[in-house]
PDB file of C-alpha atoms in Angstrom:
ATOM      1  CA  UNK A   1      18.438 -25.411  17.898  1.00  0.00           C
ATOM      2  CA  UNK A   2      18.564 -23.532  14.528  1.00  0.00           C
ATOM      3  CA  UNK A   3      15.931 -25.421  13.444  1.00  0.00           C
ATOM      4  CA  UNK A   4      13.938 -24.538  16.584  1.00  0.00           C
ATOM      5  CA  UNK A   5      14.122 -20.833  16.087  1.00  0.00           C
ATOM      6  CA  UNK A   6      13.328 -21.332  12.216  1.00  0.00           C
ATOM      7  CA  UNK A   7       9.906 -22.919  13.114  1.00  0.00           C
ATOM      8  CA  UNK A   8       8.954 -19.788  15.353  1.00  0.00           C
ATOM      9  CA  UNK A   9      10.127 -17.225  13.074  1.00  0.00           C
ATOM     10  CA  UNK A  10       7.605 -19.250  10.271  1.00  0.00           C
ATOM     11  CA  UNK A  11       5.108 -18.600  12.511  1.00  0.00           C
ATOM     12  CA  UNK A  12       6.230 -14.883  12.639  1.00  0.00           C
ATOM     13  CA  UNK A  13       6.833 -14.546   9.179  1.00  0.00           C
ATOM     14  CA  UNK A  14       3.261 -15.943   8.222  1.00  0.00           C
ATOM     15  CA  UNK A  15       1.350 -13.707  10.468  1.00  0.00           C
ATOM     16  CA  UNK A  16       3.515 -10.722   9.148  1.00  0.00           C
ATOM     17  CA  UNK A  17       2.646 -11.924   5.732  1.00  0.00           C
ATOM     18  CA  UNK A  18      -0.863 -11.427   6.727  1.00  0.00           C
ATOM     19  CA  UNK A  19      -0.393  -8.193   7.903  1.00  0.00           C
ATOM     20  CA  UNK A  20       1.650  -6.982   4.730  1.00  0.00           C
ATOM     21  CA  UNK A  21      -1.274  -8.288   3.000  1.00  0.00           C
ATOM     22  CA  UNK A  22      -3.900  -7.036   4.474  1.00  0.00           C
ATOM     23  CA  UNK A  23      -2.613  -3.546   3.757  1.00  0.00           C
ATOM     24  CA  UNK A  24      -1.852  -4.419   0.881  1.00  0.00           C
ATOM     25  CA  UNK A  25      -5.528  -4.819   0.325  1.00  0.00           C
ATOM     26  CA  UNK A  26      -6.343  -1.631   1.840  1.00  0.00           C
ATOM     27  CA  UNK A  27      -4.015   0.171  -0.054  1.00  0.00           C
ATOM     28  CA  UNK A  28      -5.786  -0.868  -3.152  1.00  0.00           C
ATOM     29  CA  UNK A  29      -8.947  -0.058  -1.989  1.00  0.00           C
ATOM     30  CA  UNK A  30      -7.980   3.732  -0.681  1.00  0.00           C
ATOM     31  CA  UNK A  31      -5.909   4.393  -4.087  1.00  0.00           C
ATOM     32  CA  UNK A  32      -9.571   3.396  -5.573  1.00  0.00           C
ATOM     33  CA  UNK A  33     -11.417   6.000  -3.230  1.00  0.00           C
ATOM     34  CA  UNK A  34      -8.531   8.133  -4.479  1.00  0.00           C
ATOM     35  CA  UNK A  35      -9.155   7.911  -8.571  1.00  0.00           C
ATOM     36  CA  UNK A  36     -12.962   8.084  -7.845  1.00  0.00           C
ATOM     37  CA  UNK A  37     -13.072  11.468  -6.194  1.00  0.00           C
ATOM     38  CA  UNK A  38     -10.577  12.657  -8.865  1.00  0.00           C
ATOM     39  CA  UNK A  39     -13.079  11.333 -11.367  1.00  0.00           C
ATOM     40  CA  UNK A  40     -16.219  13.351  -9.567  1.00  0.00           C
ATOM     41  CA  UNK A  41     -14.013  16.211  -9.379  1.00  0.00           C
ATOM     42  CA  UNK A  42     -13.243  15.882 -13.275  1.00  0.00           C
ATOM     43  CA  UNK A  43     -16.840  15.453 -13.442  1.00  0.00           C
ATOM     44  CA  UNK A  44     -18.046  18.666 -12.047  1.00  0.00           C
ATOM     45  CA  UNK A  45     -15.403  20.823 -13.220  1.00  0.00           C
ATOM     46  CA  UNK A  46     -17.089  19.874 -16.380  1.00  0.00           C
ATOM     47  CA  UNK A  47     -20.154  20.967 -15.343  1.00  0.00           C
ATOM     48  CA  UNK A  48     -18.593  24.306 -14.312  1.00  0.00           C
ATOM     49  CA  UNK A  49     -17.566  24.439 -17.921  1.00  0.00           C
ATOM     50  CA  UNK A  50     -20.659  23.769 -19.188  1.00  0.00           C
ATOM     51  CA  UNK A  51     -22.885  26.456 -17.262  1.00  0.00           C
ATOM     52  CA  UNK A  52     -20.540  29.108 -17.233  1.00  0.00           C
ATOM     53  CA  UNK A  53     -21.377  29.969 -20.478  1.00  0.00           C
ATOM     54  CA  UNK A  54     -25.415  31.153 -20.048  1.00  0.00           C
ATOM     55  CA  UNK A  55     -28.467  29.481 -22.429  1.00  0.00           C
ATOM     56  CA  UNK A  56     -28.875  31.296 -25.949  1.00  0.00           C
ATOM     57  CA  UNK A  57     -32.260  32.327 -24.824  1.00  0.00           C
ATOM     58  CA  UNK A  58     -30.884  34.340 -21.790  1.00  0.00           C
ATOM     59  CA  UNK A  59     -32.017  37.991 -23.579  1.00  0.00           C
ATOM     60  CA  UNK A  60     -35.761  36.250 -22.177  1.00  0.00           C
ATOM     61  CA  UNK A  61     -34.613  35.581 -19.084  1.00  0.00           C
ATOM     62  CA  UNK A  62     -36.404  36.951 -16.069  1.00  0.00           C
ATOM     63  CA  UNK A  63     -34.262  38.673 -13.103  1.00  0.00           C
ATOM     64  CA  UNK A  64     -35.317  35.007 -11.171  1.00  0.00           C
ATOM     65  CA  UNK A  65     -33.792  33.219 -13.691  1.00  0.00           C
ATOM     66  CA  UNK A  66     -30.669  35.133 -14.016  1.00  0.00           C
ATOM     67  CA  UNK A  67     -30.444  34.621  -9.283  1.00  0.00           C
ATOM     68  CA  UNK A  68     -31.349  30.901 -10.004  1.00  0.00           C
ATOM     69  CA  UNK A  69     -28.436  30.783 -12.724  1.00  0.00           C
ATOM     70  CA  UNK A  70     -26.046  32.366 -10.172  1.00  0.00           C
ATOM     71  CA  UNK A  71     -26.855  30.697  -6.976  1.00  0.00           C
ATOM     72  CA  UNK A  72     -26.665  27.228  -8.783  1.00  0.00           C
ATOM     73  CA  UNK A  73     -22.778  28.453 -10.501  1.00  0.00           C
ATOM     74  CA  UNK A  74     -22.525  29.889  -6.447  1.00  0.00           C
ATOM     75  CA  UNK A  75     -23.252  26.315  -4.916  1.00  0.00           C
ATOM     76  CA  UNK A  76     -21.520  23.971  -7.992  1.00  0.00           C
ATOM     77  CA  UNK A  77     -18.432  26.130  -7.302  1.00  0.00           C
ATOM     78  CA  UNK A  78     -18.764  25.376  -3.791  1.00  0.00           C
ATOM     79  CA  UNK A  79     -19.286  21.451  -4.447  1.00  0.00           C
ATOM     80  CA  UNK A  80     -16.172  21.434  -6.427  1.00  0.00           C
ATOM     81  CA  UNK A  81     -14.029  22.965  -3.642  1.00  0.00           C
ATOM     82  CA  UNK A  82     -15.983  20.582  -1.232  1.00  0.00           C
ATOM     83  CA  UNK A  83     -15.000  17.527  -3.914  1.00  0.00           C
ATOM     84  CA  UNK A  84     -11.182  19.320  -4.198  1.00  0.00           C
ATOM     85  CA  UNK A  85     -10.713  18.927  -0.399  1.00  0.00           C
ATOM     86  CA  UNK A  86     -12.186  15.391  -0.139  1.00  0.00           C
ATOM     87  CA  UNK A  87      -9.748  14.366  -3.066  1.00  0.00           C
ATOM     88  CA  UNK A  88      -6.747  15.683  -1.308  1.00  0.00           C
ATOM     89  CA  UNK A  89      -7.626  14.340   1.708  1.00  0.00           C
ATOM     90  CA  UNK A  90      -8.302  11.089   0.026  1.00  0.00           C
ATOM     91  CA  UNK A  91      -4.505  11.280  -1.274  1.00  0.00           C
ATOM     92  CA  UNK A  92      -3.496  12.446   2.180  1.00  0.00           C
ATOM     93  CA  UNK A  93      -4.334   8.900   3.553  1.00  0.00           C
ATOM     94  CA  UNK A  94      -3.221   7.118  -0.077  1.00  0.00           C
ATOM     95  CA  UNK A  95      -0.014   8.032   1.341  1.00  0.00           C
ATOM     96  CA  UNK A  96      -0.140   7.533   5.053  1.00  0.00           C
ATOM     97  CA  UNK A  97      -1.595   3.753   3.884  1.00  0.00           C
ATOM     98  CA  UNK A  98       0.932   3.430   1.339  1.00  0.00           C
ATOM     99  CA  UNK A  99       3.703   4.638   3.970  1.00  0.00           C
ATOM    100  CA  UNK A 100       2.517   1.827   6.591  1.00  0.00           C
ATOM    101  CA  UNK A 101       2.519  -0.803   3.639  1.00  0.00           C
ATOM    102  CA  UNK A 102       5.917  -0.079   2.856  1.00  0.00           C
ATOM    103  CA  UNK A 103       6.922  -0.039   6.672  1.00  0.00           C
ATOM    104  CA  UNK A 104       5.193  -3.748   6.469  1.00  0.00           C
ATOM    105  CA  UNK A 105       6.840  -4.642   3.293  1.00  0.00           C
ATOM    106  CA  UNK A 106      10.673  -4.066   4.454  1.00  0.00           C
ATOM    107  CA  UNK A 107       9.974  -5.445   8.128  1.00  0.00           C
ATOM    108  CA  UNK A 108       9.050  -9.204   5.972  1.00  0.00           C
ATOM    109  CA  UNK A 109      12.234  -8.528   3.663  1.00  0.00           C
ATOM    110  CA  UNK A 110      13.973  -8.489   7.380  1.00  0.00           C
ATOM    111  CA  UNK A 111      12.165 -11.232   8.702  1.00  0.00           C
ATOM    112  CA  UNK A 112      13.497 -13.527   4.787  1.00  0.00           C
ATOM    113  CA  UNK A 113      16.578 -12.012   5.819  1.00  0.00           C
ATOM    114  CA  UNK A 114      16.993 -13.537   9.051  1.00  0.00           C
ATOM    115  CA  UNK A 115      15.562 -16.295   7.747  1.00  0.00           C
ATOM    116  CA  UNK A 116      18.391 -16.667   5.044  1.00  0.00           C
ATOM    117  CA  UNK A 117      20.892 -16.091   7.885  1.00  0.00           C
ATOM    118  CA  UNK A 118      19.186 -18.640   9.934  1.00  0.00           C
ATOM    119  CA  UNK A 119      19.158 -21.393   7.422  1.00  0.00           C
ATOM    120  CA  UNK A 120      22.910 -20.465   6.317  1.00  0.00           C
ATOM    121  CA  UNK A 121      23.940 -20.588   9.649  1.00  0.00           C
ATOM    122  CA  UNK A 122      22.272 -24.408  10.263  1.00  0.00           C
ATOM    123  CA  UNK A 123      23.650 -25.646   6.851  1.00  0.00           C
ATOM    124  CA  UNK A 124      26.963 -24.403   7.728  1.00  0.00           C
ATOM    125  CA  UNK A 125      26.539 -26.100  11.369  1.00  0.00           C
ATOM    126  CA  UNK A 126      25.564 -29.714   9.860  1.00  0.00           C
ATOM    127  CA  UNK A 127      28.459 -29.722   7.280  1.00  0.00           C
ATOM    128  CA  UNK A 128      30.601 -28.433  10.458  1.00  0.00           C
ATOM    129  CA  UNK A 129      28.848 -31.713  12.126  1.00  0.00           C
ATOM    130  CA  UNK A 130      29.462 -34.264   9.189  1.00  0.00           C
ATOM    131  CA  UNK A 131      33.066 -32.915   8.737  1.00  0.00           C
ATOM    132  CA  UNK A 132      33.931 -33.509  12.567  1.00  0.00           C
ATOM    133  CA  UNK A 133      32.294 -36.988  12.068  1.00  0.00           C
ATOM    134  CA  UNK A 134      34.471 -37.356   9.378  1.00  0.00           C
ATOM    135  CA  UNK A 135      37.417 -36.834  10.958  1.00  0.00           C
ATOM    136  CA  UNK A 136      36.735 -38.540  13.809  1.00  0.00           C
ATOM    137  CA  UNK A 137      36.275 -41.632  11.305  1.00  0.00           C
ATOM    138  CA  UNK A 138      39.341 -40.834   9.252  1.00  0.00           C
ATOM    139  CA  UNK A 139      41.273 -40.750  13.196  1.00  0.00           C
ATOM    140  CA  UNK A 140      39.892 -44.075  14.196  1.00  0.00           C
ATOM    141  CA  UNK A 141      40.852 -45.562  10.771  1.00  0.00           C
ATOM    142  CA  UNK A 142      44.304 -44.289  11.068  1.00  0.00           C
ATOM    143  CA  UNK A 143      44.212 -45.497  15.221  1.00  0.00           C
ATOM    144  CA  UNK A 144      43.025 -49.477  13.899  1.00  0.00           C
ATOM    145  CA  UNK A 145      45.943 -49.314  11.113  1.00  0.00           C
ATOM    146  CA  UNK A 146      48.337 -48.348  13.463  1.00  0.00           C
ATOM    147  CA  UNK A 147      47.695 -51.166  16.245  1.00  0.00           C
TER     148      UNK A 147
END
């Protein structure tokens, strides 16, 4: 019977396996989406850097040039709060995956549990079994020496 309820729970370990798997697998791939909007956010801070500080030539610089200066700083500022957002959102879900992976992880350290427990329990049942048959053996011997 034991043995019976071991097979099933196999089959419900394996496709739980799967599962924990699977997000495993997603996992990896959202903590990559994570690093590579960090990185493009690394990247255009670094830009900001770099144009903050104007061209040695700027004493020629037209009044255009000095607007087209601005209004790209105006729209690079604006891309790295656009890329700040996306990255924090990206480690929003990082840990909403990472949260469900977990929630898979200790649901298959349940299911080895009760898979310990189950196989315990059996062992424990056919040494209970041999033991009886022992006895019963050790009864008849002492019944056919007695006669």
């Amino acid at each position: 019977m034991s043995s019976n309820r071991r097979k099933k729970l196999a089959a419900v370990r394996r496709y739980a396996s799967r599962l924990e798997d699977n997000a495993a697998a997603h996992l990896a791939t959202v903590a990559n989406d994570v690093q590579a909007a960090k990185q493009l956010l690394q990247e255009l801070i670094e830009y900001r850097k770099e144009y903050l500080t104007p061209p040695a030539t700027r004493e020629q610089w037209q009044a255009q040039h000095w607007e087209d200066y601005y209004g790209f700083l105006r729209r690079l500022d604006r891309a790295v709060d656009a890329q700040q957002e996306i990255a924090e959102q990206h480690g929003l879900r990082f840990q909403s995956v990472r949260e469900e992976w977990q929630r898979l992880r200790t649901r298959n350290e349940s299911l080895d549990h009760m898979d310990q427990q189950l196989l315990k329990t059996e062992q424990q049942r056919s040494e209970l079994i041999a033991q009886k048959e022992a006895d019963a053996w050790a009864l008849m011997a002492k019944i056919r020496q007695a006669q």
